[in-house]
XYZ file of C-alpha atoms in Angstrom:
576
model
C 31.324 34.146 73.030
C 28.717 36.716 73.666
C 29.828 38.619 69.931
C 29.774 35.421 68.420
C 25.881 34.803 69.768
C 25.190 38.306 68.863
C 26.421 37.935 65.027
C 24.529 34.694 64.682
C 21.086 36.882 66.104
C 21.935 38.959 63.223
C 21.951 36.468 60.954
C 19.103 34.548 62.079
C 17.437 37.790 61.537
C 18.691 38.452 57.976
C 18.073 34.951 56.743
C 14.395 35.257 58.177
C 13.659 38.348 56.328
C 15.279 36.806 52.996
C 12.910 33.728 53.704
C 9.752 36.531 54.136
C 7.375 37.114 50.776
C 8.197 40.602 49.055
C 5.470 43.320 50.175
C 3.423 43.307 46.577
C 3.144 39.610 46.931
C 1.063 39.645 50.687
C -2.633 39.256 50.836
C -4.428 42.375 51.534
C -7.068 42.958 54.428
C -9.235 46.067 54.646
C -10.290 47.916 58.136
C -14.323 48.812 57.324
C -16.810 49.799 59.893
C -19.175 53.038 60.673
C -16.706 56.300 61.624
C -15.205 55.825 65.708
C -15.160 52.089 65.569
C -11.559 51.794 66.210
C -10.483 50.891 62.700
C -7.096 53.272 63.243
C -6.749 51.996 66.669
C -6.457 48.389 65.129
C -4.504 49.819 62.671
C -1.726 50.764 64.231
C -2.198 47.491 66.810
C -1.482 45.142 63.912
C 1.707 47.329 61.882
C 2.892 47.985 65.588
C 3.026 51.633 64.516
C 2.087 54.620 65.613
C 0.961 56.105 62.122
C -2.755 56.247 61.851
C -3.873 59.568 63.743
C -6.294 58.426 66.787
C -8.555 60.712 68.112
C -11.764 60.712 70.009
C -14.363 62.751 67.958
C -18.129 61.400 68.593
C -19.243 64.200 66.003
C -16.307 64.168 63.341
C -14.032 61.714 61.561
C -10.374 61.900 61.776
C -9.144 59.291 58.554
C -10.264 60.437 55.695
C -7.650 58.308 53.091
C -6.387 54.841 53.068
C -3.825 54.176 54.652
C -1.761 51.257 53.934
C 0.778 49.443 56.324
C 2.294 45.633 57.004
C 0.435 44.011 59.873
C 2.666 41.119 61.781
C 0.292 39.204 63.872
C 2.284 36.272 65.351
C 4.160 34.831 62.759
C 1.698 36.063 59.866
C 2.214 38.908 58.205
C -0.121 40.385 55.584
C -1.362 44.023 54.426
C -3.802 46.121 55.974
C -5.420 49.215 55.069
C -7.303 51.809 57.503
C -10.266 53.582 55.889
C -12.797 56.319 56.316
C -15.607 55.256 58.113
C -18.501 55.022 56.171
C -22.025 56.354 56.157
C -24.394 55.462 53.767
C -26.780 58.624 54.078
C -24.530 61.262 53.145
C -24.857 63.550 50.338
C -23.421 62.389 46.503
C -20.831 65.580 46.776
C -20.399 65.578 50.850
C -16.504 64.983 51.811
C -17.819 61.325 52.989
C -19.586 60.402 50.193
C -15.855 61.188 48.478
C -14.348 59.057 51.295
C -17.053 55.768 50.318
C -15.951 56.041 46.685
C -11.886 55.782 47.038
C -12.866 53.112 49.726
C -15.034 51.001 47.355
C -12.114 51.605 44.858
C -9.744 49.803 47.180
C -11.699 47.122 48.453
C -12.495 45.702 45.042
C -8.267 44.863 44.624
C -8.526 43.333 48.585
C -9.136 39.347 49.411
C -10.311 40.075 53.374
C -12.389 42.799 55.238
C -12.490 43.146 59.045
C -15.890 44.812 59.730
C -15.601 46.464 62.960
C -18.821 47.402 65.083
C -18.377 49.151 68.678
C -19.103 46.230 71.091
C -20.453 48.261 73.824
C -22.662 50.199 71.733
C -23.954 47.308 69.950
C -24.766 46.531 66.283
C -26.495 50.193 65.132
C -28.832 51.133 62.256
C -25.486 52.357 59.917
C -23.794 48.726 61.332
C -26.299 47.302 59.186
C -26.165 49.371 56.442
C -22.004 48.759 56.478
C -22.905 44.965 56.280
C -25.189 45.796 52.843
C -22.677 47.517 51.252
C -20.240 44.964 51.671
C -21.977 42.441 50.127
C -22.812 44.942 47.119
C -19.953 46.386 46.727
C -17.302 43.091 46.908
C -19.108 39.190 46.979
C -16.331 37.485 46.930
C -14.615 39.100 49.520
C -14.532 37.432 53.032
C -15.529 39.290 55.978
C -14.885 38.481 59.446
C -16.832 40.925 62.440
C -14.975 41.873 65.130
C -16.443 43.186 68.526
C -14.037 45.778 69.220
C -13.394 47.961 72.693
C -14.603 44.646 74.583
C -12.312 45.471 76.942
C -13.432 44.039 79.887
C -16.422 42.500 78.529
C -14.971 39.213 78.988
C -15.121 39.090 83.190
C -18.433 40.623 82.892
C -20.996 38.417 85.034
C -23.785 39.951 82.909
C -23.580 38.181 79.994
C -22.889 41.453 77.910
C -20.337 40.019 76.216
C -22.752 36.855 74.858
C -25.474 39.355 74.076
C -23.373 41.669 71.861
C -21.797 38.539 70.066
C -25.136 36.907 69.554
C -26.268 40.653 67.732
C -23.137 40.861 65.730
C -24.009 37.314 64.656
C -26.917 38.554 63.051
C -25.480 40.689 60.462
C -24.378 37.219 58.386
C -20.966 36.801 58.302
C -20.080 34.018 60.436
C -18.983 34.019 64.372
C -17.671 37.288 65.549
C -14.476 38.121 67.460
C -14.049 39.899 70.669
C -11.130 41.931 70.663
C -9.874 45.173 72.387
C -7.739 47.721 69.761
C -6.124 49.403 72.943
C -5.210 46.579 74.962
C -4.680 44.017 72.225
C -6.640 41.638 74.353
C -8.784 38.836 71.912
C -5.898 39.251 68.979
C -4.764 35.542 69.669
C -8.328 34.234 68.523
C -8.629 37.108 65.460
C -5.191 35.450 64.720
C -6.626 31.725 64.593
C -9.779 32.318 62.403
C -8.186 34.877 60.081
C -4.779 32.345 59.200
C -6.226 30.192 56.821
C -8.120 32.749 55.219
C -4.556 34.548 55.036
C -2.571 31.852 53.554
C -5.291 30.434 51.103
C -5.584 34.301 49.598
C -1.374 34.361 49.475
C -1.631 31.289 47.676
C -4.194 32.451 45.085
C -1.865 35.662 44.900
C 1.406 33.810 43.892
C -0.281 31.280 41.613
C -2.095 34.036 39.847
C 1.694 36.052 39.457
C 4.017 32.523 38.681
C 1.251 32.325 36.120
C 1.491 35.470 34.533
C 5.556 35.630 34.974
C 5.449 32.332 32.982
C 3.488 32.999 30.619
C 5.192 36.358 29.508
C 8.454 33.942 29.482
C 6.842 31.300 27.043
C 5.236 34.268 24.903
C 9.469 35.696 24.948
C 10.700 32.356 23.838
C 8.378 31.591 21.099
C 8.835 35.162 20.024
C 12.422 34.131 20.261
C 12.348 31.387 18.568
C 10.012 32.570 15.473
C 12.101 35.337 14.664
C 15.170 33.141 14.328
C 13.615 30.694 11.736
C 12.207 33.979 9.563
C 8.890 33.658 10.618
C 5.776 36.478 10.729
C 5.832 37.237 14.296
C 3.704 35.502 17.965
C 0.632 36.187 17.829
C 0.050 36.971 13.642
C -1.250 33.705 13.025
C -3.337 30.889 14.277
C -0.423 28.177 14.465
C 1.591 31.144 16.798
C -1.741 30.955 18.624
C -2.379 27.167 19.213
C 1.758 26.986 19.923
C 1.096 29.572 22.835
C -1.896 27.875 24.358
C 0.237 24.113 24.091
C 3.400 25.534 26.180
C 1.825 27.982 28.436
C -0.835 24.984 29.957
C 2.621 22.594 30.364
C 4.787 25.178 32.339
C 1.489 26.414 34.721
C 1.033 22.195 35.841
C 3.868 22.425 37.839
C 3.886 25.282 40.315
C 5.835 23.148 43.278
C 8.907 23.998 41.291
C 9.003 28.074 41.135
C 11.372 28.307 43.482
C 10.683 30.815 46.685
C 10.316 34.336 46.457
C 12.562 37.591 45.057
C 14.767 38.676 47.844
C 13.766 42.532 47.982
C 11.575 43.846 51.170
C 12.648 46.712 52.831
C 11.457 47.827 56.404
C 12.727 50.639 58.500
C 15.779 48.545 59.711
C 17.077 47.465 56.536
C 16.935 50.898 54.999
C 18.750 52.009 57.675
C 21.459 49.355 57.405
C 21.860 50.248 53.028
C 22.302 53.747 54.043
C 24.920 53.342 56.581
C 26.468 51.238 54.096
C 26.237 53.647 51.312
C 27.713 56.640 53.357
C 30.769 54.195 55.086
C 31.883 53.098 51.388
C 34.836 53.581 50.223
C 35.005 56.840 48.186
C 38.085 56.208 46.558
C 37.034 53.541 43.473
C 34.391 55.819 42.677
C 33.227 59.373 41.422
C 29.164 58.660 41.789
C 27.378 56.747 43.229
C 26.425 53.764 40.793
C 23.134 53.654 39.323
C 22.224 50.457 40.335
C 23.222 51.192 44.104
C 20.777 54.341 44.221
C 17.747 52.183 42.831
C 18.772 49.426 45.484
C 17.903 51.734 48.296
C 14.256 53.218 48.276
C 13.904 57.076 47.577
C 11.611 58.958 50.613
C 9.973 61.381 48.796
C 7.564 64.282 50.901
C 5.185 67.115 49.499
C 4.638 69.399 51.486
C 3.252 72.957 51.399
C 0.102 74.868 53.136
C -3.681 73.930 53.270
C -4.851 73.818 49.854
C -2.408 74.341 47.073
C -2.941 71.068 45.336
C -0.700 68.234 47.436
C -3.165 65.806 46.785
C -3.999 66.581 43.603
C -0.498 66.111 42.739
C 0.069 63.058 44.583
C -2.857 61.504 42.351
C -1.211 63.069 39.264
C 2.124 61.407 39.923
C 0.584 57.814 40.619
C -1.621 58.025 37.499
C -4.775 57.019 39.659
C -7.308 58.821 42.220
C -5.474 57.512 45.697
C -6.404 60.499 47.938
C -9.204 62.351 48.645
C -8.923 65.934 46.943
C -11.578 68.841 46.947
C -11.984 72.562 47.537
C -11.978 72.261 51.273
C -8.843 72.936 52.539
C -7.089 70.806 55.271
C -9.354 67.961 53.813
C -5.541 65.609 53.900
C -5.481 64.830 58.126
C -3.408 61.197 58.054
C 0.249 61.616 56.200
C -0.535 59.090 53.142
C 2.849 56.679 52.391
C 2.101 55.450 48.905
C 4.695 52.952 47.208
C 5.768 52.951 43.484
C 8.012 53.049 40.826
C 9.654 55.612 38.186
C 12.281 54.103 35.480
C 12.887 51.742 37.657
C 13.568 53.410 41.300
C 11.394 52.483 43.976
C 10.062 55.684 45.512
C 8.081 55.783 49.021
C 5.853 58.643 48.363
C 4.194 60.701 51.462
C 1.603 63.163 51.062
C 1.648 65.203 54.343
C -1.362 67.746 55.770
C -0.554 71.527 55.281
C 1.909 73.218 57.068
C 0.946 75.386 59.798
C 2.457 77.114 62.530
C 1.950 75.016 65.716
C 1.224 78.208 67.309
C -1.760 78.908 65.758
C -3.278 74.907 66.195
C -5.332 74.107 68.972
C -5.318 70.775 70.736
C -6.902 68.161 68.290
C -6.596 66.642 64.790
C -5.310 69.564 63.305
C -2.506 69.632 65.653
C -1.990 65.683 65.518
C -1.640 66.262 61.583
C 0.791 68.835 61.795
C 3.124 66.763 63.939
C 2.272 64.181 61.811
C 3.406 66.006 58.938
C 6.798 67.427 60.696
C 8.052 64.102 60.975
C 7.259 62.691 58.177
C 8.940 65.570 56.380
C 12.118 65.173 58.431
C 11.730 61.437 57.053
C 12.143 62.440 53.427
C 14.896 62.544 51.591
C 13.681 64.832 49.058
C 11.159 67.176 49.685
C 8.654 68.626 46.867
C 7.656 71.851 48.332
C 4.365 72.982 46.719
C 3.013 76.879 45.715
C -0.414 77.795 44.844
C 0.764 80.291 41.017
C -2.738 81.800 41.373
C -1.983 83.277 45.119
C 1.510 84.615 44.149
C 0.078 86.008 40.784
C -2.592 88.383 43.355
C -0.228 88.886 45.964
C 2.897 89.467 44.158
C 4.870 87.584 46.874
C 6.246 83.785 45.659
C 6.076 82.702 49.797
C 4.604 82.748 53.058
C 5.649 83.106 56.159
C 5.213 79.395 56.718
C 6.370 78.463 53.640
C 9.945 80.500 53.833
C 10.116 79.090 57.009
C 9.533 75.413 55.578
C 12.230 75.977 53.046
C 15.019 76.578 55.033
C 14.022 73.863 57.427
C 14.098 71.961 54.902
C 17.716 72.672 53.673
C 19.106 72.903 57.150
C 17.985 69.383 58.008
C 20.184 68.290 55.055
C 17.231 67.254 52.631
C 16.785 67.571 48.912
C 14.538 70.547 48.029
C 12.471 70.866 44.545
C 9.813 73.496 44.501
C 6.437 73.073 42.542
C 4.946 76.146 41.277
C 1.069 74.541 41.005
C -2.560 75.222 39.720
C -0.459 77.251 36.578
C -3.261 75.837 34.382
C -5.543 78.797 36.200
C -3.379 81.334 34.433
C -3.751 79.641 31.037
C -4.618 82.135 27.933
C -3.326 84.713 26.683
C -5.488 87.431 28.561
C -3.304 86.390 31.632
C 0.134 86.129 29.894
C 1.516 89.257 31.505
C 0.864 87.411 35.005
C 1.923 84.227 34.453
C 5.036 86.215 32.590
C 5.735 87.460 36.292
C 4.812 84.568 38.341
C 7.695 82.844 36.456
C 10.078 85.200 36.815
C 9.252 86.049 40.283
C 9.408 82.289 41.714
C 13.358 81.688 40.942
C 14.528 85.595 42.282
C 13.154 85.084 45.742
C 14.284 81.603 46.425
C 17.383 82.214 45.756
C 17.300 85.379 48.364
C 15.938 83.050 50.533
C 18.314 79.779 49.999
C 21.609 82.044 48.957
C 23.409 78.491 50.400
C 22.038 76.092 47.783
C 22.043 77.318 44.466
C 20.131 76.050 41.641
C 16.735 74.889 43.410
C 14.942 73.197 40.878
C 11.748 74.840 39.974
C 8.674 73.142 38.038
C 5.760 75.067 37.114
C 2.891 72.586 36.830
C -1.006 71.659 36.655
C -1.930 68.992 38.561
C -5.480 68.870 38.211
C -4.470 68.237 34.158
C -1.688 66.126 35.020
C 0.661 68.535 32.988
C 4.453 68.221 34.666
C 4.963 65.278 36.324
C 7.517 63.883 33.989
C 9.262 67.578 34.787
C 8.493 66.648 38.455
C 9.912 63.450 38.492
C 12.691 64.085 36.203
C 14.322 66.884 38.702
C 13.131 64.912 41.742
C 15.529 61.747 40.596
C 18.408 64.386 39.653
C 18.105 66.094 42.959
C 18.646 62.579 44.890
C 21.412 61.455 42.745
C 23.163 64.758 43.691
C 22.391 64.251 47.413
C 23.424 60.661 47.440
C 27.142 62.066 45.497
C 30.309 60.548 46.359
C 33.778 62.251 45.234
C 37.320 60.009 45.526
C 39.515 61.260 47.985
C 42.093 61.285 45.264
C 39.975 63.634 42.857
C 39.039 66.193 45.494
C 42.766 67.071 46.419
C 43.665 67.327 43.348
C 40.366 70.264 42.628
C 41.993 71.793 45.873
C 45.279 72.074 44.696
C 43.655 74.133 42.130
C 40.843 76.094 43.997
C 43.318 77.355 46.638
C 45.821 78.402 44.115
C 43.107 80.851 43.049
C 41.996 81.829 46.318
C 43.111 85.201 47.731
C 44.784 83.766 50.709
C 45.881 80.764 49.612
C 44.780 78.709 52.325
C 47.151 80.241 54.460
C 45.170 82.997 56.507
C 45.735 83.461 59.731
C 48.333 80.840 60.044
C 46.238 78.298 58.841
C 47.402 76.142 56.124
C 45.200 73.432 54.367
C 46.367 70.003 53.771
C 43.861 68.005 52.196
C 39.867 67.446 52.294
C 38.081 63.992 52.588
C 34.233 63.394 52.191
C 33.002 61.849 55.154
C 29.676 60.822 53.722
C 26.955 61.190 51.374
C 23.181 62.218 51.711
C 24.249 64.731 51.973
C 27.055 65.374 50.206
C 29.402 66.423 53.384
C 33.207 67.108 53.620
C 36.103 68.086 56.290
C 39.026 70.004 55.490
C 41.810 69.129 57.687
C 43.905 72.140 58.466
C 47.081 72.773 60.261
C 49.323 75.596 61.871
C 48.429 78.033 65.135
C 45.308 79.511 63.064
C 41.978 78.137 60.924
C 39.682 78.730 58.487
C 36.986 82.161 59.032
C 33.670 82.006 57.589
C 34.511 82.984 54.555
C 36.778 80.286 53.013
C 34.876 77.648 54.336
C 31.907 79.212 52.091
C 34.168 79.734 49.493
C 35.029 76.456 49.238
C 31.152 75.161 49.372
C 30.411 77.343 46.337
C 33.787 76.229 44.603
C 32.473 72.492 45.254
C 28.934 73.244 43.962
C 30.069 75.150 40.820
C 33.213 73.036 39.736
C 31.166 69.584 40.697
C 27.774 70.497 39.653
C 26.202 70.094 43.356
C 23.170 72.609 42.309
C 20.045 72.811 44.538
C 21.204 70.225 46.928
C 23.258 71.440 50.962
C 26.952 70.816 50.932
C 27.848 70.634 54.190
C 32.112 71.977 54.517
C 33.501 71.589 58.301
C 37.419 71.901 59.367
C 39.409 69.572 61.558
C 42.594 71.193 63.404
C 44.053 70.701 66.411
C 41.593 73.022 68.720
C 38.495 73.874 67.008
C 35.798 72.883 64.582
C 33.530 74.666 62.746
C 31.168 74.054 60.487
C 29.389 75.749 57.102
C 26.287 74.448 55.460
């Protein structure tokens, strides 16, 4: 009884996520206030995540992106994006002014801002100046005030509470709410006053996309049918024109009968679930994993690198758009930025992670918070984009740091795809520095692979992000690299190959006493296999790396870790 109460849970569960609206289709809500207001605070309150960095600097800012995340208030659920917090006096080329513009930039494609103000500080000079910039900036955006850190303002016999809601009420946007970031205390009103404004925007959201869906389908089907009777195509003439404008008008009447919403959202737990489903399947029908089956699950993608080689810069190169802040300062990137899109046709969850350091060196503080940060995010991925700065290696003569060696075989001992990015190559453009950018290319590919002698065949991309130049290189071995991590081989297949490989092998497979009997891949991401081995001996070293280079030369399993352990009767061991 209890396993049949526990499957139906389950299932209560799935069907309630099937019922949910798809991500892309959810209003959006923006965090704005002055800097230390507790827009991250709320942040992470309302996506009950710990992913906006929190920490208390009266005399420095912490976020310096957006960040973007899926809030679940009660049963509503709609996005939310942290910002920078904004000051209206700073210089035109100051890191906040920088911060104000990608803001601006975001709240013009949002339907709801919260404006938060410090409640026991009161409404402030820059409070005001927030409030004019909203109403510049985006009209037709509703704004509700909240009072945050009221914590205990509520039992307070003063009247405090009254006094700082009767000032917030002066900025002009409506009654304020009370509510505490840390405690949570006041989000049952924020969740009353903000629900209608959430469902009307959803609504506007899905008539605006069933309109657009259906009008593409009535422009296809006239197209359609003109073509069959012979005729010049939609759009050429002005009876292809009045046709269009008497279907689309018939088909956008009726919008009770578009029927629900697509069922693809993927959290946490249900990428979880599709990868333990892709590594338990059975190997045996298949060579690869089918193409359809890798877009299905979402690709975690990670740059990383040190302070200031150009992660940001490339992360705004690959989307096509100017998401992240970027500038000479280095260690400008503090939150890890999760950024969502799509490349011929896979879904790709794209991180852009602060710049490796050793903890060692970081002091108590944002810096270290972003380096942890970073570090797990990283260990998220499952392909990592490992950036270089061409201009430091071409004056140092050395392709890697410390730090970065140190990242890149992290990297490939965690199991992760690597694909290093060779960057800011459009500083040794011209002829006059041919000779260096002659050695920086050379150079790159000899000492990775005397650093990564295990995985063969790292790709390497030499790139300018600041002109865009390389990201369909990028993305091109990024997408090859996780197809190779995600391989499958039949059972049937791989005996057969090790029939073969063992004939050619010295010992035969039968060192030692040892004598192998057949290998099996146990799962996928990555690619791992056990060789099951019998007799008083087993396997040294040696074969088992043997037979990981035989696998990635004879399979084509280049610049991705093959992971080769043996099963016998005593002992294990294992060879990445």
């Amino acid at each position: 009884m209890g396993k049949l109460s526990a499957v139906s849970g389950v299932g209560k569960r799935a069907v309630k996520r099937l019922l949910e609206p798809p991500i892309d289709t959810l209003s959006k809500v923006m965090l704005v206030g002055r800097p230390n207001v507790g827009k991250s605070a709320l942040f992470n309150r309302l996506t009950k995540r710990r992913e906006a960095l929190v920490y208390n600097t009266p005399d420095s800012h912490v976020t310096r992106d957006v960040r973007e995340g899926v809030a679940k208030l009660g049963d509503m659920r709609f996005r939310v994006m942290d910002t920078a917090g904004l000051e209206t006096d700073a210089g035109s080329e100051s890191v906040l002014a920088r911060t104000a513009g990608i803001t601006a930039a975001a709240l013009r494609d949002c339907q709801i801002a919260l404006f938060l103000i410090d409640g026991r500080a009161g409404v402030q000079p820059l409070d005001a100046d927030v409030g004019k910039w909203l109403r510049k900036l985006a009209p037709n955006v509703r704004v509700k005030v909240l009072l945050n850190k009221a914590e205990g303002m509520h039992d307070d016999a003063s009247g405090s509470l009254m006094a700082a809601m009767g000032e917030a009420h002066s900025l002009g946007f409506g009654t304020p709410v009370a509510v505490s970031a840390e405690s949570g205390q006041g989000l049952a009103d924020l969740y009353e006053d903000l629900r209608p404004w959430v469902e009307r925007a959803q609504e506007e959201m899905l008539a605006k996309r069933a309109a657009a869906k259906l009008r593409e389908e009535a422009s296809a089907v006239l197209e359609t049918e003109l073509e069959l009777r012979g005729d010049e195509p939609a759009g050429s003439g002005p009876e292809n024109e009045v046709g269009l404008k008497a279907v689309v008008p018939l088909v956008e009447d009726d919008f009770e009968s578009i029927e629900g919403y697509p069922k693809e959202d993927f959290d946490s737990n249900e990428i979880d679930e599709l990868e333990a489903k892709l590594n338990s399947k059975e190997e045996e029908n298949e060579a690869l994993l089918s193409e359809a089956e890798l877009k299905r699950v979402p690709m975690q993608l990670a740059i990383a690198g040190r302070p200031n080689v150009g992660k940001s810069t490339l992360l705004n190169s690959l989307l096509l758009e100017e998401r992240v802040l970027t500038g000479p300062e280095p260690g400008l990137t503090r939150d890890s930025i999760r950024v969502e899109f799509e490349y011929e046709g896979q879904k790709i969850f794209l991180v852009d992670t602060a710049g490796w350091m050793q903890r060692s060196k970081l002091k108590e503080g944002p810096a270290a918070l972003s380096a942890m940060n970073a570090r797990r995010n990283v260990q998220r991925a499952h392909v990592v984009a490992l950036v270089l700065d061409a201009e430091e290696i071409a004056q140092t003569k050395k392709s890697m740091r410390h730090t970065e060696a140190t990242l890149a075989q992290w990297v490939v001992q965690e199991g992760r795809g690597l694909v290093v990015v060779v960057n800011k190559m459009d500083l040794l453009a011209g002829s006059e520095q041919a000779r260096l950018r002659s050695l920086v290319m050379k150079a790159v590919p000899e000492e990775i692979q005397k650093l990564l002698p295990q995985v063969t065949g790292v790709p390497i991309v030499f790139v300018s992000a600041l002109e865009g130049k390389g990201r369909s290189a990028i993305m091109r071995h990024v997408n090859e690299s996780y197809r190779l991590w995600c391989v499958r081989l039949p059972t049937a297949k791989l005996n057969r190959w090790l029939r073969k490989v063992m004939s050619r092998h010295p010992k035969g497979g039968e060192g030692h006493g040892a004598k192998v009997r057949y290998m099996t891949q146990v799962k996928a991401r990555p690619p791992t296999f056990v060789v099951f081995v019998s007799g008083q001996g087993k396997l040294d070293d040696t074969e088992l790396r043997f037979l990981a280079s035989a696998l990635r030369e004879d399979f084509g399993l280049v610049g991705v870790p093959i992971r080769v352990f043996q099963r016998c009767s005593k002992d294990q061991r294992t060879v990445e």
